[in-house]
Amino acid sequence: MASTSAEIIAFLLTISGWVLVSSTLPTDYWKVSTIDGTVITTATFWANLWKTCVTDSTGVSNCKDFPSMLALDGYIQACRGLMISAVCLGFFGAVFGLIGMKCTKVGGSDQTKAKIACLSGLVFILSGLCSMTSCSLYANRITSEFFDPSFVAQKYELGAALFIGWAGASLCIIGGVIFCFSIAENSNSARRGYAYNGATSVMSSRTKVHNSVPEKTPPKHFDKNAYV
């Protein structure tokens, strides 16, 4: 029962993390920068993995898509690939998780379902690592440009999408670890189901048979007066 509850908690954590990671991919604010006037913010610059935009004080946004994938910086291409991989791995992890959970009717025996659940955990851990690496790589580029005194172009700060991606990756990794521990719990329960009584030798079996058969005493129908 405890293993089933742990698997349900792990499935909820991984699905929540996968939804957060999936929502991070099209989110606008991966990096953001503002130009402040005396009273109001005159312009807000922001960018994500697909485009760069500027929003003026009236709320009108002008965006420009990245012109060519081959002309992009290497870190943006790497972040795109890692995030898409994280989303795809999370989808397959969710399918394996549904099959491997004890509360479902598919998947075969308990041992087979435990292995599938462990595979789901490994897939979710890999998905979380991809998302974590992508967000960390993007954040490292932002911070290195921000603190570089020789960088004269527009400097940005960390956007909300990075924190959402880190949170989703952490949930995927935590849930995946719980899924991986389910196979250990199933193996321990299977071992407890069998008790070893020890080998029975021939002598011990004969002793048991001998002790189980009651000793027969001859009937005492005659006493000493019968021979006199």
Short mmCIF file of C-alpha atoms in Angstrom, two decimals:
data_model
loop_
_atom_site.label_atom_id
_atom_site.label_comp_id
_atom_site.label_asym_id
_atom_site.label_seq_id
_atom_site.Cartn_x
_atom_site.Cartn_y
_atom_site.Cartn_z
CA MET A 1 0.00 0.00 0.00
CA ALA A 2 2.85 2.35 0.81
CA SER A 3 4.49 1.60 -2.54
CA THR A 4 1.25 2.43 -4.38
CA SER A 5 0.95 5.74 -2.55
CA ALA A 6 4.57 6.57 -3.34
CA GLU A 7 4.00 5.81 -7.02
CA ILE A 8 0.93 8.07 -7.11
CA ILE A 9 2.88 10.90 -5.47
CA ALA A 10 5.77 10.36 -7.89
CA PHE A 11 3.40 10.40 -10.87
CA LEU A 12 1.79 13.67 -9.73
CA LEU A 13 5.21 15.27 -9.19
CA THR A 14 6.55 14.19 -12.57
CA ILE A 15 3.42 15.24 -14.46
CA SER A 16 3.46 18.65 -12.74
CA GLY A 17 7.14 19.06 -13.59
CA TRP A 18 6.57 18.02 -17.19
CA VAL A 19 3.73 20.56 -17.55
CA LEU A 20 5.99 23.31 -16.18
CA VAL A 21 8.82 22.33 -18.51
CA SER A 22 6.44 22.24 -21.49
CA SER A 23 5.07 25.67 -20.62
CA THR A 24 8.59 27.07 -20.38
CA LEU A 25 9.38 26.35 -24.03
CA PRO A 26 6.98 28.96 -25.55
CA THR A 27 7.19 31.41 -22.62
CA ASP A 28 8.26 34.92 -23.62
CA TYR A 29 10.42 36.14 -20.76
CA TRP A 30 13.61 34.07 -20.83
CA LYS A 31 15.60 37.27 -20.44
CA VAL A 32 14.32 40.78 -19.80
CA SER A 33 15.67 44.30 -19.58
CA THR A 34 13.98 47.64 -18.97
CA ILE A 35 14.70 51.27 -19.75
CA ASP A 36 13.25 53.43 -17.00
CA GLY A 37 12.27 57.06 -17.34
CA THR A 38 11.69 59.56 -14.59
CA VAL A 39 8.20 58.25 -13.77
CA ILE A 40 7.33 55.17 -15.85
CA THR A 41 9.10 52.40 -17.70
CA THR A 42 9.61 53.64 -21.21
CA ALA A 43 10.54 50.30 -22.81
CA THR A 44 10.92 46.65 -21.91
CA PHE A 45 13.21 44.39 -23.91
CA TRP A 46 12.67 40.66 -23.65
CA ALA A 47 13.61 37.54 -25.60
CA ASN A 48 13.15 33.79 -25.59
CA LEU A 49 14.38 30.89 -27.70
CA TRP A 50 12.43 31.96 -30.77
CA LYS A 51 12.30 35.75 -30.96
CA THR A 52 13.32 39.06 -29.43
CA CYS A 53 10.82 41.81 -28.65
CA VAL A 54 10.44 45.29 -27.22
CA THR A 55 7.35 46.65 -25.47
CA ASP A 56 6.83 50.38 -25.09
CA SER A 57 5.02 52.24 -22.32
CA THR A 58 1.67 51.96 -24.14
CA GLY A 59 1.84 48.16 -24.15
CA VAL A 60 2.52 47.78 -27.85
CA SER A 61 5.05 45.02 -28.61
CA ASN A 62 7.25 44.79 -31.66
CA CYS A 63 8.84 41.39 -32.14
CA LYS A 64 11.42 40.02 -34.50
CA ASP A 65 11.86 36.31 -35.08
CA PHE A 66 15.34 34.92 -35.32
CA PRO A 67 16.10 34.99 -39.04
CA SER A 68 17.89 31.69 -39.51
CA MET A 69 18.49 28.67 -37.33
CA LEU A 70 21.96 28.19 -38.78
CA ALA A 71 22.90 31.79 -37.98
CA LEU A 72 21.89 31.53 -34.31
CA ASP A 73 24.31 31.49 -31.43
CA GLY A 74 25.35 28.02 -30.35
CA TYR A 75 23.87 28.29 -26.86
CA ILE A 76 20.40 29.09 -28.24
CA GLN A 77 20.50 26.07 -30.53
CA ALA A 78 21.63 23.89 -27.63
CA CYS A 79 18.86 25.23 -25.39
CA ARG A 80 16.25 24.56 -28.06
CA GLY A 81 17.39 20.98 -28.53
CA LEU A 82 17.56 20.28 -24.81
CA MET A 83 14.12 21.73 -24.10
CA ILE A 84 12.48 19.82 -26.96
CA SER A 85 14.20 16.65 -25.76
CA ALA A 86 12.95 17.28 -22.22
CA VAL A 87 9.36 17.63 -23.42
CA CYS A 88 9.53 14.47 -25.56
CA LEU A 89 11.17 12.43 -22.80
CA GLY A 90 8.56 13.62 -20.32
CA PHE A 91 5.78 12.40 -22.62
CA PHE A 92 7.26 8.91 -22.89
CA GLY A 93 7.96 8.90 -19.16
CA ALA A 94 4.30 9.65 -18.45
CA VAL A 95 3.21 6.74 -20.68
CA PHE A 96 5.63 4.34 -18.98
CA GLY A 97 4.52 5.62 -15.58
CA LEU A 98 0.86 4.88 -16.28
CA ILE A 99 1.73 1.35 -17.42
CA GLY A 100 4.09 0.63 -14.53
CA MET A 101 1.94 1.85 -11.64
CA LYS A 102 0.34 -0.80 -9.44
CA CYS A 103 -3.06 0.92 -9.52
CA THR A 104 -3.42 0.36 -13.28
CA LYS A 105 -4.66 -2.81 -14.95
CA VAL A 106 -2.04 -3.05 -17.72
CA GLY A 107 1.61 -3.95 -17.67
CA GLY A 108 1.65 -7.62 -16.64
CA SER A 109 2.90 -8.97 -13.33
CA ASP A 110 4.09 -6.91 -10.38
CA GLN A 111 7.74 -7.56 -11.23
CA THR A 112 7.25 -6.39 -14.81
CA LYS A 113 5.32 -3.32 -13.71
CA ALA A 114 8.08 -2.45 -11.23
CA LYS A 115 10.67 -2.54 -14.01
CA ILE A 116 8.51 -0.35 -16.23
CA ALA A 117 8.03 2.11 -13.36
CA CYS A 118 11.79 2.21 -12.83
CA LEU A 119 12.26 2.89 -16.54
CA SER A 120 9.75 5.72 -16.27
CA GLY A 121 11.74 7.18 -13.38
CA LEU A 122 14.96 7.08 -15.38
CA VAL A 123 13.28 8.78 -18.34
CA PHE A 124 11.88 11.54 -16.11
CA ILE A 125 15.27 12.06 -14.47
CA LEU A 126 16.83 12.44 -17.92
CA SER A 127 14.06 14.88 -18.90
CA GLY A 128 14.68 16.95 -15.78
CA LEU A 129 18.42 17.01 -16.42
CA CYS A 130 17.86 18.23 -19.99
CA SER A 131 15.62 21.06 -18.79
CA MET A 132 17.97 21.94 -15.95
CA THR A 133 20.95 22.05 -18.31
CA SER A 134 19.12 24.21 -20.84
CA CYS A 135 17.98 26.79 -18.29
CA SER A 136 21.36 26.85 -16.58
CA LEU A 137 23.19 27.31 -19.89
CA TYR A 138 20.93 30.22 -20.85
CA ALA A 139 21.26 31.80 -17.41
CA ASN A 140 25.03 31.45 -17.50
CA ARG A 141 25.17 33.38 -20.77
CA ILE A 142 22.99 36.16 -19.32
CA THR A 143 25.02 36.52 -16.13
CA SER A 144 28.36 36.41 -17.94
CA GLU A 145 27.26 39.24 -20.25
CA PHE A 146 25.76 41.24 -17.39
CA PHE A 147 28.92 41.20 -15.27
CA ASP A 148 31.31 41.62 -18.19
CA PRO A 149 32.55 45.24 -18.17
CA SER A 150 33.69 45.02 -21.79
CA PHE A 151 30.20 44.00 -23.03
CA VAL A 152 28.63 47.20 -24.43
CA ALA A 153 25.40 45.84 -25.93
CA GLN A 154 22.03 45.61 -24.20
CA LYS A 155 22.35 43.73 -20.92
CA TYR A 156 19.56 41.47 -19.73
CA GLU A 157 18.49 39.87 -16.48
CA LEU A 158 17.04 36.43 -15.71
CA GLY A 159 13.45 36.05 -16.84
CA ALA A 160 10.56 34.21 -15.21
CA ALA A 161 10.76 31.33 -17.70
CA LEU A 162 14.11 30.20 -16.30
CA PHE A 163 12.75 29.86 -12.76
CA ILE A 164 9.72 27.95 -14.06
CA GLY A 165 12.04 25.63 -15.97
CA TRP A 166 14.21 25.02 -12.91
CA ALA A 167 11.14 24.24 -10.80
CA GLY A 168 9.74 21.82 -13.39
CA ALA A 169 13.11 20.08 -13.77
CA SER A 170 13.39 19.64 -9.99
CA LEU A 171 9.93 18.08 -9.80
CA CYS A 172 10.75 15.68 -12.64
CA ILE A 173 13.98 14.58 -10.98
CA ILE A 174 12.38 14.11 -7.54
CA GLY A 175 9.45 12.15 -8.96
CA GLY A 176 11.77 10.05 -11.11
CA VAL A 177 13.89 9.10 -8.10
CA ILE A 178 10.76 7.96 -6.24
CA PHE A 179 9.76 5.86 -9.25
CA CYS A 180 13.20 4.23 -9.28
CA PHE A 181 12.89 3.24 -5.63
CA SER A 182 9.63 1.39 -6.38
CA ILE A 183 11.52 -1.53 -7.94
CA ALA A 184 13.56 -1.94 -4.73
CA GLU A 185 10.40 -2.02 -2.61
CA ASN A 186 8.83 -4.64 -4.88
CA SER A 187 11.91 -6.87 -4.72
CA ASN A 188 11.97 -6.66 -0.90
CA SER A 189 8.29 -7.58 -0.65
CA ALA A 190 8.85 -10.55 -2.98
CA ARG A 191 11.67 -11.83 -0.79
CA ARG A 192 9.55 -11.55 2.34
CA GLY A 193 6.88 -13.71 0.70
CA TYR A 194 9.04 -16.85 0.88
CA ALA A 195 10.26 -18.43 4.13
CA TYR A 196 13.15 -20.90 4.20
CA ASN A 197 12.59 -23.76 6.61
CA GLY A 198 15.99 -25.39 6.13
CA ALA A 199 16.98 -28.69 4.54
CA THR A 200 15.49 -31.83 6.00
CA SER A 201 17.89 -34.76 6.27
CA VAL A 202 17.00 -38.44 6.19
CA MET A 203 17.86 -38.96 9.84
CA SER A 204 15.75 -36.03 10.96
CA SER A 205 12.79 -37.27 8.92
CA ARG A 206 13.12 -40.76 10.42
CA THR A 207 13.31 -39.25 13.89
CA LYS A 208 10.13 -37.28 13.23
CA VAL A 209 8.33 -40.39 11.99
CA HIS A 210 9.58 -42.40 14.94
CA ASN A 211 8.45 -39.76 17.40
CA SER A 212 5.09 -39.39 15.74
CA VAL A 213 4.28 -43.13 16.01
CA PRO A 214 3.23 -44.01 19.58
CA GLU A 215 5.09 -46.86 21.27
CA LYS A 216 3.11 -50.04 21.59
CA THR A 217 3.37 -51.86 24.92
CA PRO A 218 2.37 -55.46 25.14
CA PRO A 219 -0.93 -56.06 26.87
CA LYS A 220 -0.68 -57.35 30.39
CA HIS A 221 -3.34 -60.05 30.35
CA PHE A 222 -1.34 -62.52 32.46
CA ASP A 223 0.28 -62.03 35.80
CA LYS A 224 2.63 -64.28 37.71
CA ASN A 225 -0.19 -66.42 39.05
CA ALA A 226 -0.93 -67.72 35.58
CA TYR A 227 2.30 -69.71 35.54
CA VAL A 228 1.85 -71.27 38.91
#
